Short mmCIF file of C-alpha atoms in Angstrom, two decimals:
data_model
loop_
_atom_site.label_atom_id
_atom_site.label_comp_id
_atom_site.label_asym_id
_atom_site.label_seq_id
_atom_site.Cartn_x
_atom_site.Cartn_y
_atom_site.Cartn_z
CA UNK A 19 3.52 9.13 22.31
CA UNK A 20 7.42 9.95 20.87
CA UNK A 21 10.01 7.80 20.04
CA UNK A 22 11.39 8.50 23.01
CA UNK A 23 8.57 7.51 24.75
CA UNK A 24 8.19 4.49 22.89
CA UNK A 25 11.66 3.21 23.19
CA UNK A 26 11.13 3.49 26.54
CA UNK A 27 8.40 1.82 27.51
CA UNK A 28 9.43 -0.81 25.64
CA UNK A 29 12.39 -1.22 27.71
CA UNK A 30 10.42 -1.30 30.80
CA UNK A 31 8.84 -3.83 29.29
CA UNK A 32 11.42 -6.00 28.38
CA UNK A 33 12.91 -5.27 31.91
CA UNK A 34 9.50 -6.80 33.10
CA UNK A 35 9.78 -9.52 30.94
CA UNK A 36 12.70 -10.72 31.33
CA UNK A 37 11.98 -10.82 34.90
CA UNK A 38 8.89 -12.54 35.11
CA UNK A 39 10.63 -15.40 32.56
CA UNK A 40 13.83 -15.45 34.78
CA UNK A 41 15.78 -14.52 31.37
CA UNK A 42 19.57 -13.64 33.17
CA UNK A 43 20.77 -12.71 29.65
CA UNK A 44 20.31 -9.10 28.12
CA UNK A 45 17.71 -8.85 24.97
CA UNK A 46 18.55 -6.08 23.15
CA UNK A 47 16.28 -4.21 21.75
CA UNK A 48 16.55 -3.45 17.54
CA UNK A 49 14.93 -0.19 15.76
CA UNK A 50 13.74 -1.18 12.17
CA UNK A 51 13.97 1.29 10.43
CA UNK A 52 12.26 0.39 7.05
CA UNK A 53 10.54 3.42 5.37
CA UNK A 54 11.48 5.55 8.02
CA UNK A 55 13.59 9.11 8.18
CA UNK A 56 17.33 9.83 8.89
CA UNK A 57 15.96 11.84 11.49
CA UNK A 58 13.00 10.03 13.32
CA UNK A 59 16.01 7.21 13.18
CA UNK A 60 18.52 10.10 15.18
CA UNK A 61 15.92 10.42 16.84
CA UNK A 62 15.81 6.96 18.29
CA UNK A 63 20.11 6.44 18.69
CA UNK A 64 19.59 9.46 21.21
CA UNK A 65 16.89 8.00 23.21
CA UNK A 66 18.82 4.81 23.85
CA UNK A 67 18.49 3.09 20.49
CA UNK A 68 22.27 0.88 19.70
CA UNK A 69 21.52 -1.17 16.91
CA UNK A 70 19.16 -1.09 13.65
CA UNK A 71 17.74 -3.24 11.13
CA UNK A 72 17.21 -2.54 7.29
CA UNK A 73 15.80 -4.14 4.48
CA UNK A 74 17.63 -3.34 1.76
CA UNK A 75 21.73 -3.13 1.29
CA UNK A 76 20.65 0.05 -0.21
CA UNK A 77 18.98 1.20 2.62
CA UNK A 78 21.20 0.33 4.73
CA UNK A 79 24.45 2.28 2.77
CA UNK A 80 22.47 5.45 2.88
CA UNK A 81 21.66 5.06 6.20
CA UNK A 82 24.95 4.42 7.00
CA UNK A 83 26.93 7.56 5.24
CA UNK A 84 24.37 9.92 6.74
CA UNK A 85 24.82 8.71 10.13
CA UNK A 86 28.09 7.26 10.26
CA UNK A 87 29.01 5.32 13.06
CA UNK A 88 26.62 6.03 16.05
CA UNK A 89 24.71 2.49 16.07
CA UNK A 90 25.67 -0.90 14.74
CA UNK A 91 23.76 -1.41 11.55
CA UNK A 92 22.12 -5.17 11.26
CA UNK A 93 20.88 -6.38 7.18
CA UNK A 94 18.09 -8.05 8.49
CA UNK A 95 15.80 -8.74 4.91
CA UNK A 96 16.75 -11.29 1.70
CA UNK A 97 20.34 -10.58 0.98
CA UNK A 98 21.15 -11.26 -2.73
CA UNK A 99 24.22 -11.71 -4.06
CA UNK A 100 24.71 -8.84 -5.89
CA UNK A 101 23.76 -6.39 -3.55
CA UNK A 102 26.56 -7.51 -0.54
CA UNK A 103 28.98 -5.37 -2.22
CA UNK A 104 27.02 -2.69 -0.21
CA UNK A 105 26.44 -3.41 3.14
CA UNK A 106 29.99 -6.02 3.56
CA UNK A 107 32.43 -2.82 5.35
CA UNK A 108 28.91 -1.99 7.10
CA UNK A 109 27.10 -4.10 8.81
CA UNK A 110 27.34 -5.06 12.42
CA UNK A 111 25.51 -8.22 11.57
CA UNK A 112 23.90 -10.21 8.58
CA UNK A 113 20.54 -11.93 9.87
CA UNK A 114 19.37 -13.89 7.07
CA UNK A 115 22.11 -16.03 6.02
CA UNK A 116 20.25 -18.89 4.10
CA UNK A 117 22.64 -19.99 1.07
CA UNK A 118 26.24 -21.06 0.44
CA UNK A 119 25.92 -18.93 -2.49
CA UNK A 120 25.04 -16.28 0.02
CA UNK A 121 28.42 -18.01 1.58
CA UNK A 122 30.55 -17.80 -1.45
CA UNK A 123 30.08 -13.93 -1.59
CA UNK A 124 30.02 -13.02 1.36
CA UNK A 125 34.00 -15.09 1.90
CA UNK A 126 35.27 -13.73 -1.26
CA UNK A 127 34.81 -10.07 -0.59
CA UNK A 128 35.25 -10.04 3.61
CA UNK A 129 38.79 -11.29 2.37
CA UNK A 130 39.16 -8.52 0.44
CA UNK A 131 38.84 -6.03 3.06
CA UNK A 132 40.30 -8.53 5.73
CA UNK A 133 37.03 -8.44 8.26
CA UNK A 134 35.08 -11.26 9.65
CA UNK A 135 31.71 -11.30 9.26
CA UNK A 136 29.10 -11.40 11.94
CA UNK A 137 25.85 -13.85 10.33
CA UNK A 138 22.95 -15.23 11.62
CA UNK A 139 21.00 -18.21 9.87
CA UNK A 140 17.69 -17.61 9.06
CA UNK A 141 15.20 -20.54 9.93
CA UNK A 142 11.80 -21.06 8.14
CA UNK A 143 10.85 -22.80 11.46
CA UNK A 144 7.06 -22.12 10.40
CA UNK A 145 7.83 -24.15 6.66
CA UNK A 146 5.66 -20.69 4.87
CA UNK A 147 6.39 -20.01 1.80
CA UNK A 148 6.52 -16.52 2.03
CA UNK A 149 8.77 -16.72 4.12
CA UNK A 150 12.66 -17.23 3.68
CA UNK A 151 15.30 -19.05 5.24
CA UNK A 152 16.24 -22.45 5.47
CA UNK A 153 13.90 -25.08 6.85
CA UNK A 154 14.65 -26.65 10.54
CA UNK A 155 15.91 -30.24 8.80
CA UNK A 156 18.61 -28.46 7.12
CA UNK A 157 20.33 -26.39 8.86
CA UNK A 158 22.89 -28.40 11.08
CA UNK A 159 24.41 -29.50 8.27
CA UNK A 160 24.80 -26.02 6.45
CA UNK A 161 26.44 -24.88 9.39
CA UNK A 162 28.50 -27.53 9.53
CA UNK A 163 29.45 -26.85 5.87
CA UNK A 164 30.23 -23.30 6.77
CA UNK A 165 31.96 -23.80 9.48
CA UNK A 166 34.42 -25.65 7.25
CA UNK A 167 34.62 -23.42 4.49
CA UNK A 168 33.80 -19.87 4.84
CA UNK A 169 37.21 -18.63 7.26
CA UNK A 170 35.70 -15.67 7.78
CA UNK A 171 31.96 -16.17 8.65
CA UNK A 172 31.37 -16.29 12.20
CA UNK A 173 28.07 -17.57 12.80
CA UNK A 174 26.86 -16.08 16.20
CA UNK A 175 23.07 -17.96 15.59
CA UNK A 176 20.45 -18.33 14.69
CA UNK A 177 16.79 -16.01 13.06
CA UNK A 178 13.48 -16.90 12.63
CA UNK A 179 9.71 -15.09 12.05
CA UNK A 180 6.78 -16.81 13.36
CA UNK A 181 3.67 -16.78 11.24
CA UNK A 182 1.62 -13.14 12.13
CA UNK A 183 -1.37 -14.87 13.61
CA UNK A 184 -3.56 -14.59 16.58
CA UNK A 185 -2.50 -17.50 17.83
CA UNK A 186 0.12 -17.06 20.82
CA UNK A 187 1.08 -21.27 21.29
CA UNK A 188 1.66 -21.71 17.33
CA UNK A 189 4.37 -18.52 18.06
CA UNK A 190 5.14 -19.68 20.86
CA UNK A 191 6.15 -23.12 19.17
CA UNK A 192 7.96 -20.95 17.03
CA UNK A 193 11.04 -19.66 18.79
CA UNK A 194 10.99 -22.73 21.37
CA UNK A 195 11.84 -25.01 18.49
CA UNK A 196 14.78 -21.96 17.44
CA UNK A 197 15.89 -22.48 20.94
CA UNK A 198 16.18 -25.76 20.66
CA UNK A 199 18.20 -26.32 17.75
CA UNK A 200 20.11 -23.27 19.09
CA UNK A 201 20.97 -25.89 21.97
CA UNK A 202 21.61 -28.50 19.37
CA UNK A 203 23.88 -26.53 18.00
CA UNK A 204 25.39 -25.39 20.65
CA UNK A 205 26.89 -28.91 21.90
CA UNK A 206 29.15 -29.60 18.63
CA UNK A 207 30.92 -27.11 19.73
CA UNK A 208 31.84 -25.91 15.81
CA UNK A 209 35.23 -24.27 14.70
CA UNK A 210 32.88 -20.07 14.09
CA UNK A 211 30.30 -20.76 15.09
CA UNK A 212 28.52 -19.89 19.10
CA UNK A 213 24.70 -19.52 19.71
CA UNK A 214 24.25 -16.97 21.91
CA UNK A 215 22.11 -14.68 19.73
CA UNK A 216 18.57 -15.59 18.90
CA UNK A 217 17.20 -13.16 16.22
CA UNK A 218 13.21 -13.48 16.68
CA UNK A 219 10.36 -10.99 17.65
CA UNK A 220 8.44 -7.71 16.44
CA UNK A 221 6.20 -5.54 17.70
CA UNK A 222 3.40 -8.08 17.82
CA UNK A 223 5.15 -10.63 19.59
CA UNK A 224 8.01 -9.83 21.15
CA UNK A 225 6.42 -10.48 24.43
CA UNK A 226 6.72 -14.73 23.46
CA UNK A 227 10.41 -14.26 21.88
CA UNK A 228 11.64 -12.85 25.06
CA UNK A 229 10.07 -15.26 27.13
CA UNK A 230 11.89 -18.46 24.76
CA UNK A 231 14.90 -16.89 24.87
CA UNK A 232 15.16 -14.51 22.41
CA UNK A 233 18.33 -11.84 22.93
CA UNK A 234 17.33 -9.46 19.95
CA UNK A 235 14.11 -7.94 19.24
CA UNK A 236 13.60 -6.31 15.61
CA UNK A 237 10.58 -3.57 16.58
CA UNK A 238 9.40 -1.02 13.95
CA UNK A 239 5.94 0.25 14.24
CA UNK A 240 5.49 0.26 18.56
CA UNK A 241 8.42 2.95 18.11
CA UNK A 242 7.79 4.73 14.82
CA UNK A 243 4.42 3.92 14.29
CA UNK A 244 2.50 2.83 11.22
CA UNK A 245 4.49 3.00 8.69
CA UNK A 246 4.02 3.19 4.50
CA UNK A 247 5.86 0.00 3.13
CA UNK A 248 5.06 0.81 -0.59
CA UNK A 249 6.66 4.66 -0.74
#
């Protein structure tokens, strides 16, 4: 199947899952473009993709210079403080806010260009050592601190990754825990904090993620096929 056919099929799947789950909110299909050439990204945009996700700041910046504002750019990988400068004026949203040192750098650079930066707090619900993000019990205090001290950071919600396993119930528990955490935070009514975005679910588990409340699913392989991540 072509990239266009894949996108049409996935969007239909998303709509079917929403109906089956009685979900009223829209679910946005983000195309993960790690290692994907620009011509294929443009093909996806022509097929209706409005948001792309990049893991590496320099790669996001490179694609931005070629593609321009045809699409919204999301930084979904771990963000080192010394790389913030590459994407501060280009990213629509940062999905990997997880430490105060990163807040400091984003705030400093956002102030300079008079811009509010949309961010998601990355949560390591599964507590896997291989994954980045805050453990669940530290998230509320972290968000309170960001709300109080970093006025150019607008927290829009949360992001997580489930374990890459076949046990659907374990995957579901991770996504459900993130949704429940977002509801707790929403009830706090903190300044500069919303909980209208849950970024969770990838090619292998986006169906479960949507059933549990995802508003953004991050899909790469099911759109572009298997890729060589060692490039």
